[in-house]
Amino acid sequence: MRAFYFDNIPGDQRLLHDSGNPVSDEILKSAGVLHWHIPTSQQYQIDAVAEKRNYKNRDTITITKQSLGDLYEAKLKNFYEEHMHEDEEIRYILEGSGFFDVREHPTDSWIRCHLNAGDLLVLPAGIYHRFTLDENNMIKAMRLFKDEPKWTPINRDSSTDANPYRVDYLKSIAVN
Ligand code: KMT
Ligand code: NI
């Protein structure tokens, strides 16, 4: 995985948008964002991570025009709306590639994380983020979750800063 500040230049979201400023693992960690690389040939290692972090369930999602059919455009639009969840978002990339953008606090800069096969990303509950395909237009990912999947995105608006999970997230990064 490679992380860098998004350049904020308007245009196709699937392009790199690399500002030229890299983002270190320390910065990611202080935002509560974790990542590992586990080659897909060693997928069994996911089981150990899942057990350690109490991820009891999983499924896989393939995002292509073909797999999503009529829902494709609407899904992609939703994935790219800035949102948060009341649970961790855990993704292990099996094939293809894509961008997870996370908002840095308090600058509100976008940090763009480019994920490829073998990358495992954990976004903490309450972090503002969005997802887009890149120019390869294909990603297959394993989604891991602790109990019931809580996929429901909570789009950022004037009320989300008061969401208890957002408040807890900000507390958790303040102690770093
Ligand atoms: C999400 O929550 O934005 C997604 O699941 C994106 C697709 S996972 C590669
Ligand atoms: Ni999300």
Short mmCIF file of N, CA and C and ligand atoms in Angstrom, two decimals:
data_model
loop_
_atom_site.label_atom_id
_atom_site.label_comp_id
_atom_site.label_asym_id
_atom_site.label_seq_id
_atom_site.Cartn_x
_atom_site.Cartn_y
_atom_site.Cartn_z
N MET A 1 0.83 -1.19 0.00
CA MET A 1 0.00 0.00 0.00
C MET A 1 0.87 1.25 0.00
N ARG A 2 0.46 2.23 -0.76
CA ARG A 2 1.18 3.50 -0.79
C ARG A 2 0.19 4.60 -0.42
N ALA A 3 0.64 5.52 0.45
CA ALA A 3 -0.26 6.59 0.90
C ALA A 3 0.38 7.95 0.62
N PHE A 4 -0.45 8.87 0.19
CA PHE A 4 0.04 10.22 -0.15
C PHE A 4 -1.12 11.20 -0.01
N TYR A 5 -0.76 12.48 0.12
CA TYR A 5 -1.82 13.48 0.18
C TYR A 5 -2.43 13.67 -1.21
N PHE A 6 -3.74 13.70 -1.25
CA PHE A 6 -4.53 13.91 -2.46
C PHE A 6 -4.30 15.34 -2.95
N ASP A 7 -4.26 15.50 -4.26
CA ASP A 7 -3.90 16.83 -4.79
C ASP A 7 -5.07 17.82 -4.90
N ASN A 8 -6.29 17.33 -4.63
CA ASN A 8 -7.48 18.21 -4.68
C ASN A 8 -7.72 18.86 -6.04
N ILE A 9 -7.08 18.34 -7.08
CA ILE A 9 -7.35 18.89 -8.42
C ILE A 9 -8.61 18.23 -8.96
N PRO A 10 -9.58 19.06 -9.37
CA PRO A 10 -10.82 18.49 -9.88
C PRO A 10 -10.56 17.60 -11.10
N GLY A 11 -11.40 16.61 -11.30
CA GLY A 11 -11.21 15.72 -12.44
C GLY A 11 -11.51 14.29 -12.05
N ASP A 12 -11.22 13.38 -12.95
CA ASP A 12 -11.54 11.96 -12.78
C ASP A 12 -11.01 11.41 -11.46
N GLN A 13 -11.93 10.92 -10.61
CA GLN A 13 -11.54 10.39 -9.30
C GLN A 13 -10.66 9.15 -9.38
N ARG A 14 -10.67 8.49 -10.56
CA ARG A 14 -9.90 7.24 -10.71
C ARG A 14 -8.43 7.48 -11.03
N LEU A 15 -8.10 8.75 -11.34
CA LEU A 15 -6.68 9.06 -11.57
C LEU A 15 -5.96 9.13 -10.23
N LEU A 16 -4.63 9.10 -10.26
CA LEU A 16 -3.82 9.00 -9.04
C LEU A 16 -4.01 10.19 -8.08
N HIS A 17 -4.08 11.37 -8.60
CA HIS A 17 -4.20 12.58 -7.77
C HIS A 17 -3.12 12.66 -6.69
N ASP A 18 -1.90 12.32 -7.06
CA ASP A 18 -0.78 12.34 -6.10
C ASP A 18 -0.21 13.75 -6.03
N SER A 19 -0.27 14.36 -4.85
CA SER A 19 0.26 15.72 -4.67
C SER A 19 1.78 15.74 -4.66
N GLY A 20 2.40 14.54 -4.53
CA GLY A 20 3.85 14.47 -4.39
C GLY A 20 4.30 14.45 -2.93
N ASN A 21 3.36 14.57 -2.01
CA ASN A 21 3.69 14.51 -0.58
C ASN A 21 3.28 13.16 -0.01
N PRO A 22 4.28 12.32 0.31
CA PRO A 22 3.95 10.99 0.84
C PRO A 22 3.42 11.08 2.28
N VAL A 23 2.66 10.08 2.67
CA VAL A 23 2.15 9.98 4.04
C VAL A 23 2.80 8.76 4.69
N SER A 24 3.45 8.98 5.83
CA SER A 24 4.18 7.90 6.51
C SER A 24 3.24 6.99 7.30
N ASP A 25 3.76 5.81 7.65
CA ASP A 25 2.99 4.90 8.50
C ASP A 25 2.70 5.53 9.87
N GLU A 26 3.62 6.39 10.33
CA GLU A 26 3.41 7.05 11.63
C GLU A 26 2.17 7.95 11.57
N ILE A 27 2.06 8.69 10.45
CA ILE A 27 0.90 9.56 10.30
C ILE A 27 -0.38 8.71 10.23
N LEU A 28 -0.30 7.62 9.46
CA LEU A 28 -1.48 6.75 9.35
C LEU A 28 -1.86 6.18 10.71
N LYS A 29 -0.84 5.76 11.44
CA LYS A 29 -1.09 5.16 12.75
C LYS A 29 -1.71 6.19 13.70
N SER A 30 -1.23 7.42 13.62
CA SER A 30 -1.79 8.44 14.52
C SER A 30 -3.23 8.79 14.14
N ALA A 31 -3.63 8.41 12.91
CA ALA A 31 -5.04 8.58 12.51
C ALA A 31 -5.84 7.31 12.82
N GLY A 32 -5.17 6.29 13.37
CA GLY A 32 -5.84 5.04 13.71
C GLY A 32 -5.99 4.08 12.54
N VAL A 33 -5.27 4.38 11.44
CA VAL A 33 -5.37 3.54 10.23
C VAL A 33 -4.24 2.51 10.25
N LEU A 34 -4.62 1.23 10.15
CA LEU A 34 -3.63 0.14 10.18
C LEU A 34 -3.59 -0.54 8.83
N HIS A 35 -2.40 -1.04 8.47
CA HIS A 35 -2.34 -1.83 7.24
C HIS A 35 -1.21 -2.85 7.31
N TRP A 36 -1.44 -3.95 6.60
CA TRP A 36 -0.45 -5.02 6.49
C TRP A 36 -0.42 -5.47 5.04
N HIS A 37 0.64 -6.19 4.67
CA HIS A 37 0.65 -6.85 3.37
C HIS A 37 0.78 -8.36 3.58
N ILE A 38 -0.18 -9.09 3.11
CA ILE A 38 -0.18 -10.55 3.21
C ILE A 38 -0.40 -11.08 1.79
N PRO A 39 0.67 -11.58 1.14
CA PRO A 39 0.50 -12.03 -0.24
C PRO A 39 -0.69 -12.97 -0.37
N THR A 40 -1.42 -12.85 -1.45
CA THR A 40 -2.64 -13.65 -1.59
C THR A 40 -2.34 -15.15 -1.64
N SER A 41 -1.08 -15.50 -1.95
CA SER A 41 -0.68 -16.91 -1.89
C SER A 41 -0.61 -17.40 -0.44
N GLN A 42 -0.60 -16.45 0.51
CA GLN A 42 -0.54 -16.82 1.94
C GLN A 42 -1.79 -16.34 2.68
N GLN A 43 -2.91 -16.48 1.97
CA GLN A 43 -4.17 -15.97 2.49
C GLN A 43 -4.54 -16.56 3.85
N TYR A 44 -4.02 -17.76 4.14
CA TYR A 44 -4.34 -18.40 5.42
C TYR A 44 -3.92 -17.51 6.59
N GLN A 45 -2.94 -16.64 6.36
CA GLN A 45 -2.50 -15.75 7.44
C GLN A 45 -3.57 -14.77 7.87
N ILE A 46 -4.53 -14.55 6.99
CA ILE A 46 -5.67 -13.70 7.32
C ILE A 46 -6.41 -14.27 8.53
N ASP A 47 -6.45 -15.61 8.58
CA ASP A 47 -7.17 -16.26 9.69
C ASP A 47 -6.58 -15.86 11.04
N ALA A 48 -5.25 -15.76 11.11
CA ALA A 48 -4.60 -15.40 12.37
C ALA A 48 -4.94 -13.96 12.75
N VAL A 49 -4.89 -13.06 11.76
CA VAL A 49 -5.24 -11.66 12.03
C VAL A 49 -6.70 -11.58 12.48
N ALA A 50 -7.55 -12.30 11.76
CA ALA A 50 -8.99 -12.27 12.07
C ALA A 50 -9.24 -12.78 13.49
N GLU A 51 -8.52 -13.83 13.88
CA GLU A 51 -8.72 -14.39 15.22
C GLU A 51 -8.25 -13.41 16.29
N LYS A 52 -7.05 -12.86 16.03
CA LYS A 52 -6.46 -11.94 17.00
C LYS A 52 -7.35 -10.71 17.21
N ARG A 53 -7.92 -10.21 16.13
CA ARG A 53 -8.71 -8.98 16.22
C ARG A 53 -10.21 -9.24 16.33
N ASN A 54 -10.55 -10.53 16.48
CA ASN A 54 -11.94 -10.90 16.74
C ASN A 54 -12.89 -10.62 15.56
N TYR A 55 -12.37 -10.79 14.34
CA TYR A 55 -13.22 -10.66 13.15
C TYR A 55 -13.80 -12.04 12.88
N LYS A 56 -15.06 -12.23 13.22
CA LYS A 56 -15.64 -13.58 13.15
C LYS A 56 -16.24 -13.90 11.79
N ASN A 57 -16.56 -12.89 11.03
CA ASN A 57 -17.27 -13.11 9.77
C ASN A 57 -16.57 -12.43 8.60
N ARG A 58 -16.87 -12.93 7.42
CA ARG A 58 -16.27 -12.34 6.21
C ARG A 58 -17.12 -12.65 4.98
N ASP A 59 -16.97 -11.81 3.97
CA ASP A 59 -17.53 -12.14 2.66
C ASP A 59 -16.61 -11.52 1.61
N THR A 60 -16.93 -11.72 0.35
CA THR A 60 -16.12 -11.07 -0.69
C THR A 60 -17.03 -10.25 -1.59
N ILE A 61 -16.46 -9.16 -2.08
CA ILE A 61 -17.20 -8.28 -2.98
C ILE A 61 -16.34 -8.03 -4.21
N THR A 62 -16.96 -8.10 -5.38
CA THR A 62 -16.25 -7.77 -6.61
C THR A 62 -16.91 -6.53 -7.19
N ILE A 63 -16.08 -5.53 -7.45
CA ILE A 63 -16.62 -4.29 -8.00
C ILE A 63 -16.11 -4.10 -9.42
N THR A 64 -16.98 -4.42 -10.36
CA THR A 64 -16.73 -4.16 -11.78
C THR A 64 -18.09 -3.78 -12.38
N LYS A 65 -18.03 -3.24 -13.57
CA LYS A 65 -19.26 -2.89 -14.27
C LYS A 65 -20.10 -4.15 -14.48
N GLN A 66 -19.42 -5.23 -14.79
CA GLN A 66 -20.11 -6.48 -15.09
C GLN A 66 -20.77 -7.07 -13.83
N SER A 67 -20.03 -7.05 -12.70
CA SER A 67 -20.58 -7.69 -11.50
C SER A 67 -21.71 -6.88 -10.87
N LEU A 68 -21.69 -5.57 -11.04
CA LEU A 68 -22.72 -4.75 -10.39
C LEU A 68 -23.88 -4.37 -11.31
N GLY A 69 -23.67 -4.58 -12.61
CA GLY A 69 -24.76 -4.35 -13.56
C GLY A 69 -25.37 -2.96 -13.45
N ASP A 70 -26.70 -2.93 -13.32
CA ASP A 70 -27.43 -1.66 -13.29
C ASP A 70 -27.07 -0.79 -12.07
N LEU A 71 -26.55 -1.45 -11.04
CA LEU A 71 -26.24 -0.71 -9.80
C LEU A 71 -24.89 -0.02 -9.84
N TYR A 72 -24.10 -0.32 -10.87
CA TYR A 72 -22.70 0.12 -10.92
C TYR A 72 -22.51 1.61 -10.65
N GLU A 73 -23.13 2.45 -11.44
CA GLU A 73 -22.90 3.90 -11.30
C GLU A 73 -23.33 4.40 -9.91
N ALA A 74 -24.50 3.92 -9.46
CA ALA A 74 -25.02 4.38 -8.16
C ALA A 74 -24.12 3.92 -7.02
N LYS A 75 -23.64 2.69 -7.09
CA LYS A 75 -22.75 2.16 -6.05
C LYS A 75 -21.46 2.96 -5.99
N LEU A 76 -20.87 3.20 -7.16
CA LEU A 76 -19.61 3.94 -7.19
C LEU A 76 -19.79 5.34 -6.63
N LYS A 77 -20.91 5.94 -6.95
CA LYS A 77 -21.20 7.28 -6.43
C LYS A 77 -21.29 7.24 -4.90
N ASN A 78 -21.99 6.23 -4.38
CA ASN A 78 -22.12 6.11 -2.91
C ASN A 78 -20.78 5.86 -2.24
N PHE A 79 -19.97 4.98 -2.82
CA PHE A 79 -18.67 4.67 -2.23
C PHE A 79 -17.80 5.94 -2.11
N TYR A 80 -18.02 6.88 -3.04
CA TYR A 80 -17.15 8.07 -3.08
C TYR A 80 -17.75 9.25 -2.31
N GLU A 81 -18.91 9.06 -1.72
CA GLU A 81 -19.46 10.10 -0.83
C GLU A 81 -18.70 10.00 0.50
N GLU A 82 -18.28 11.13 1.01
CA GLU A 82 -17.57 11.11 2.29
C GLU A 82 -18.50 10.61 3.39
N HIS A 83 -18.04 9.57 4.13
CA HIS A 83 -18.91 8.96 5.14
C HIS A 83 -18.09 8.36 6.28
N MET A 84 -18.78 7.91 7.30
CA MET A 84 -18.16 7.16 8.39
C MET A 84 -19.03 5.94 8.69
N HIS A 85 -18.49 5.04 9.52
CA HIS A 85 -19.26 3.89 9.99
C HIS A 85 -19.13 3.80 11.50
N GLU A 86 -20.07 3.09 12.10
CA GLU A 86 -20.02 2.91 13.56
C GLU A 86 -19.27 1.63 13.90
N ASP A 87 -18.46 1.16 12.97
CA ASP A 87 -17.65 -0.04 13.18
C ASP A 87 -16.41 0.08 12.30
N GLU A 88 -15.41 -0.77 12.56
CA GLU A 88 -14.23 -0.73 11.70
C GLU A 88 -14.60 -1.15 10.27
N GLU A 89 -13.87 -0.60 9.30
CA GLU A 89 -14.00 -1.05 7.90
C GLU A 89 -12.71 -1.80 7.57
N ILE A 90 -12.84 -3.11 7.35
CA ILE A 90 -11.66 -3.97 7.16
C ILE A 90 -11.72 -4.57 5.77
N ARG A 91 -10.69 -4.32 4.98
CA ARG A 91 -10.69 -4.81 3.60
C ARG A 91 -9.37 -5.48 3.27
N TYR A 92 -9.46 -6.70 2.71
CA TYR A 92 -8.27 -7.43 2.24
C TYR A 92 -8.43 -7.59 0.73
N ILE A 93 -7.49 -7.03 -0.01
CA ILE A 93 -7.63 -7.00 -1.47
C ILE A 93 -7.13 -8.32 -2.07
N LEU A 94 -8.02 -8.98 -2.80
CA LEU A 94 -7.71 -10.28 -3.41
C LEU A 94 -7.24 -10.12 -4.85
N GLU A 95 -7.83 -9.18 -5.55
CA GLU A 95 -7.46 -8.93 -6.96
C GLU A 95 -7.75 -7.47 -7.28
N GLY A 96 -7.04 -6.94 -8.25
CA GLY A 96 -7.31 -5.58 -8.70
C GLY A 96 -6.73 -4.55 -7.75
N SER A 97 -7.30 -3.36 -7.77
CA SER A 97 -6.75 -2.25 -6.99
C SER A 97 -7.79 -1.15 -6.84
N GLY A 98 -7.51 -0.23 -5.92
CA GLY A 98 -8.43 0.89 -5.70
C GLY A 98 -7.89 1.85 -4.67
N PHE A 99 -8.62 2.95 -4.49
CA PHE A 99 -8.20 3.99 -3.55
C PHE A 99 -9.18 4.10 -2.38
N PHE A 100 -8.64 4.07 -1.17
CA PHE A 100 -9.40 4.47 0.01
C PHE A 100 -8.83 5.81 0.46
N ASP A 101 -9.65 6.83 0.44
CA ASP A 101 -9.24 8.17 0.90
C ASP A 101 -9.73 8.35 2.33
N VAL A 102 -8.84 8.79 3.22
CA VAL A 102 -9.24 9.06 4.60
C VAL A 102 -8.95 10.52 4.93
N ARG A 103 -9.82 11.11 5.71
CA ARG A 103 -9.66 12.52 6.10
C ARG A 103 -8.73 12.61 7.30
N GLU A 104 -7.72 13.46 7.16
CA GLU A 104 -6.84 13.74 8.29
C GLU A 104 -7.54 14.76 9.19
N HIS A 105 -7.38 14.57 10.49
CA HIS A 105 -7.94 15.52 11.46
C HIS A 105 -6.79 16.24 12.15
N PRO A 106 -6.82 17.52 12.36
CA PRO A 106 -7.91 18.46 12.08
C PRO A 106 -7.73 19.22 10.76
N THR A 107 -6.75 18.83 9.92
CA THR A 107 -6.50 19.60 8.70
C THR A 107 -7.60 19.43 7.66
N ASP A 108 -8.32 18.28 7.75
CA ASP A 108 -9.31 17.88 6.74
C ASP A 108 -8.68 17.61 5.37
N SER A 109 -7.36 17.40 5.33
CA SER A 109 -6.72 16.97 4.08
C SER A 109 -7.12 15.52 3.79
N TRP A 110 -7.24 15.21 2.50
CA TRP A 110 -7.47 13.82 2.12
C TRP A 110 -6.13 13.08 2.02
N ILE A 111 -6.06 11.94 2.67
CA ILE A 111 -4.93 11.03 2.50
C ILE A 111 -5.40 9.89 1.60
N ARG A 112 -4.74 9.71 0.48
CA ARG A 112 -5.15 8.67 -0.48
C ARG A 112 -4.30 7.42 -0.28
N CYS A 113 -4.95 6.30 -0.01
CA CYS A 113 -4.28 5.01 0.17
C CYS A 113 -4.55 4.16 -1.07
N HIS A 114 -3.48 3.78 -1.76
CA HIS A 114 -3.63 2.96 -2.97
C HIS A 114 -3.40 1.51 -2.60
N LEU A 115 -4.44 0.71 -2.75
CA LEU A 115 -4.37 -0.69 -2.35
C LEU A 115 -4.32 -1.62 -3.55
N ASN A 116 -3.46 -2.64 -3.42
CA ASN A 116 -3.32 -3.67 -4.45
C ASN A 116 -3.53 -5.03 -3.79
N ALA A 117 -3.53 -6.08 -4.61
CA ALA A 117 -3.73 -7.44 -4.09
C ALA A 117 -2.75 -7.70 -2.95
N GLY A 118 -3.26 -8.25 -1.86
CA GLY A 118 -2.43 -8.58 -0.70
C GLY A 118 -2.45 -7.51 0.38
N ASP A 119 -2.98 -6.34 0.06
CA ASP A 119 -3.04 -5.27 1.07
C ASP A 119 -4.27 -5.46 1.96
N LEU A 120 -4.03 -5.31 3.26
CA LEU A 120 -5.09 -5.40 4.26
C LEU A 120 -5.16 -4.05 4.96
N LEU A 121 -6.35 -3.45 4.97
CA LEU A 121 -6.51 -2.11 5.53
C LEU A 121 -7.60 -2.13 6.60
N VAL A 122 -7.32 -1.50 7.72
CA VAL A 122 -8.32 -1.36 8.78
C VAL A 122 -8.55 0.13 9.04
N LEU A 123 -9.77 0.58 8.77
CA LEU A 123 -10.15 1.96 9.08
C LEU A 123 -10.94 1.94 10.38
N PRO A 124 -10.57 2.81 11.34
CA PRO A 124 -11.29 2.80 12.62
C PRO A 124 -12.71 3.33 12.48
N ALA A 125 -13.59 2.89 13.37
CA ALA A 125 -14.94 3.46 13.43
C ALA A 125 -14.83 4.96 13.60
N GLY A 126 -15.67 5.69 12.90
CA GLY A 126 -15.73 7.14 13.11
C GLY A 126 -14.84 7.96 12.21
N ILE A 127 -13.93 7.31 11.43
CA ILE A 127 -13.06 8.10 10.54
C ILE A 127 -13.84 8.43 9.26
N TYR A 128 -13.72 9.65 8.79
CA TYR A 128 -14.35 10.02 7.51
C TYR A 128 -13.50 9.48 6.36
N HIS A 129 -14.14 8.86 5.39
CA HIS A 129 -13.42 8.22 4.28
C HIS A 129 -14.33 8.07 3.06
N ARG A 130 -13.72 7.60 1.97
CA ARG A 130 -14.46 7.32 0.72
C ARG A 130 -13.64 6.32 -0.08
N PHE A 131 -14.28 5.69 -1.07
CA PHE A 131 -13.58 4.69 -1.89
C PHE A 131 -13.84 4.94 -3.36
N THR A 132 -12.82 4.70 -4.18
CA THR A 132 -13.04 4.68 -5.63
C THR A 132 -12.17 3.62 -6.29
N LEU A 133 -12.66 3.09 -7.38
CA LEU A 133 -11.81 2.27 -8.25
C LEU A 133 -10.72 3.17 -8.82
N ASP A 134 -9.62 2.57 -9.30
CA ASP A 134 -8.64 3.33 -10.06
C ASP A 134 -8.84 3.03 -11.55
N GLU A 135 -7.83 3.35 -12.34
CA GLU A 135 -8.01 3.20 -13.79
C GLU A 135 -8.10 1.75 -14.26
N ASN A 136 -7.80 0.80 -13.36
CA ASN A 136 -7.97 -0.62 -13.72
C ASN A 136 -9.43 -1.06 -13.69
N ASN A 137 -10.26 -0.24 -13.03
CA ASN A 137 -11.71 -0.51 -12.99
C ASN A 137 -12.09 -1.89 -12.47
N MET A 138 -11.30 -2.42 -11.54
CA MET A 138 -11.64 -3.74 -10.99
C MET A 138 -11.02 -3.93 -9.62
N ILE A 139 -11.85 -4.34 -8.67
CA ILE A 139 -11.31 -4.76 -7.37
C ILE A 139 -12.15 -5.91 -6.84
N LYS A 140 -11.45 -6.87 -6.25
CA LYS A 140 -12.12 -7.96 -5.53
C LYS A 140 -11.56 -7.93 -4.13
N ALA A 141 -12.43 -7.79 -3.14
CA ALA A 141 -11.95 -7.63 -1.77
C ALA A 141 -12.72 -8.52 -0.81
N MET A 142 -11.99 -8.97 0.23
CA MET A 142 -12.63 -9.67 1.34
C MET A 142 -13.00 -8.59 2.36
N ARG A 143 -14.24 -8.63 2.83
CA ARG A 143 -14.68 -7.71 3.87
C ARG A 143 -14.80 -8.51 5.16
N LEU A 144 -14.09 -8.06 6.18
CA LEU A 144 -14.13 -8.79 7.45
C LEU A 144 -14.93 -7.96 8.45
N PHE A 145 -15.60 -8.62 9.36
CA PHE A 145 -16.36 -7.88 10.37
C PHE A 145 -16.51 -8.71 11.63
N LYS A 146 -16.76 -8.00 12.71
CA LYS A 146 -16.78 -8.65 14.02
C LYS A 146 -18.07 -9.44 14.23
N ASP A 147 -19.19 -8.80 14.03
CA ASP A 147 -20.47 -9.48 14.25
C ASP A 147 -21.32 -9.32 13.01
N GLU A 148 -22.43 -8.66 13.15
CA GLU A 148 -23.26 -8.37 11.99
C GLU A 148 -22.57 -7.29 11.16
N PRO A 149 -22.56 -7.46 9.85
CA PRO A 149 -21.97 -6.37 9.05
C PRO A 149 -22.79 -5.11 9.20
N LYS A 150 -22.10 -4.02 9.48
CA LYS A 150 -22.78 -2.72 9.54
C LYS A 150 -22.26 -1.88 8.38
N TRP A 151 -22.73 -2.19 7.19
CA TRP A 151 -22.21 -1.49 6.01
C TRP A 151 -22.75 -0.07 5.89
N THR A 152 -23.86 0.20 6.61
CA THR A 152 -24.55 1.47 6.41
C THR A 152 -23.60 2.66 6.53
N PRO A 153 -23.42 3.38 5.43
CA PRO A 153 -22.58 4.57 5.53
C PRO A 153 -23.36 5.71 6.17
N ILE A 154 -22.69 6.48 6.98
CA ILE A 154 -23.30 7.68 7.53
C ILE A 154 -22.60 8.86 6.87
N ASN A 155 -23.27 9.47 5.91
CA ASN A 155 -22.63 10.53 5.14
C ASN A 155 -22.35 11.75 6.02
N ARG A 156 -21.20 12.36 5.78
CA ARG A 156 -20.81 13.50 6.60
C ARG A 156 -21.75 14.67 6.35
N ASP A 157 -22.25 15.23 7.43
CA ASP A 157 -23.02 16.47 7.34
C ASP A 157 -22.85 17.21 8.66
N SER A 158 -23.67 18.22 8.88
CA SER A 158 -23.47 19.06 10.06
C SER A 158 -23.72 18.31 11.36
N SER A 159 -24.37 17.14 11.29
CA SER A 159 -24.67 16.42 12.52
C SER A 159 -23.68 15.30 12.84
N THR A 160 -22.88 14.86 11.84
CA THR A 160 -22.04 13.67 12.07
C THR A 160 -20.93 13.91 13.08
N ASP A 161 -20.48 15.17 13.23
CA ASP A 161 -19.42 15.43 14.21
C ASP A 161 -19.88 15.12 15.64
N ALA A 162 -21.20 15.08 15.83
CA ALA A 162 -21.74 14.78 17.17
C ALA A 162 -22.04 13.29 17.35
N ASN A 163 -21.86 12.50 16.30
CA ASN A 163 -22.09 11.05 16.42
C ASN A 163 -21.13 10.48 17.47
N PRO A 164 -21.64 9.69 18.42
CA PRO A 164 -20.79 9.17 19.51
C PRO A 164 -19.56 8.40 19.01
N TYR A 165 -19.69 7.72 17.87
CA TYR A 165 -18.54 6.97 17.34
C TYR A 165 -17.49 7.93 16.77
N ARG A 166 -17.95 9.03 16.21
CA ARG A 166 -17.04 10.08 15.73
C ARG A 166 -16.33 10.74 16.93
N VAL A 167 -17.10 11.02 17.96
CA VAL A 167 -16.54 11.64 19.16
C VAL A 167 -15.49 10.71 19.78
N ASP A 168 -15.81 9.42 19.86
CA ASP A 168 -14.85 8.43 20.41
C ASP A 168 -13.61 8.34 19.55
N TYR A 169 -13.80 8.39 18.23
CA TYR A 169 -12.64 8.34 17.32
C TYR A 169 -11.71 9.52 17.60
N LEU A 170 -12.28 10.71 17.70
CA LEU A 170 -11.44 11.90 17.94
C LEU A 170 -10.72 11.79 19.28
N LYS A 171 -11.39 11.23 20.28
CA LYS A 171 -10.72 11.01 21.58
C LYS A 171 -9.56 10.04 21.42
N SER A 172 -9.79 8.98 20.63
CA SER A 172 -8.76 7.94 20.49
C SER A 172 -7.51 8.46 19.78
N ILE A 173 -7.67 9.39 18.85
CA ILE A 173 -6.47 9.90 18.16
C ILE A 173 -5.82 11.05 18.95
N ALA A 174 -6.56 11.65 19.85
CA ALA A 174 -6.00 12.76 20.64
C ALA A 174 -4.91 12.29 21.59
N VAL A 175 -4.99 11.02 22.03
CA VAL A 175 -4.01 10.54 23.01
C VAL A 175 -2.71 10.09 22.36
N ASN A 176 -2.67 10.07 21.02
CA ASN A 176 -1.45 9.58 20.35
C ASN A 176 -0.29 10.57 20.50
C1 KMT B 1 -16.89 0.69 1.10
O1 KMT B 1 -17.39 0.48 2.21
O2 KMT B 1 -16.69 1.82 0.68
C2 KMT B 1 -16.54 -0.43 0.30
O3 KMT B 1 -16.84 -1.51 0.67
C3 KMT B 1 -15.81 -0.17 -0.93
C4 KMT B 1 -15.54 -1.36 -1.67
S1 KMT B 1 -14.46 -2.52 -0.89
C5 KMT B 1 -13.14 -2.60 -1.99
NI NI B 2 -16.99 3.00 4.24
#
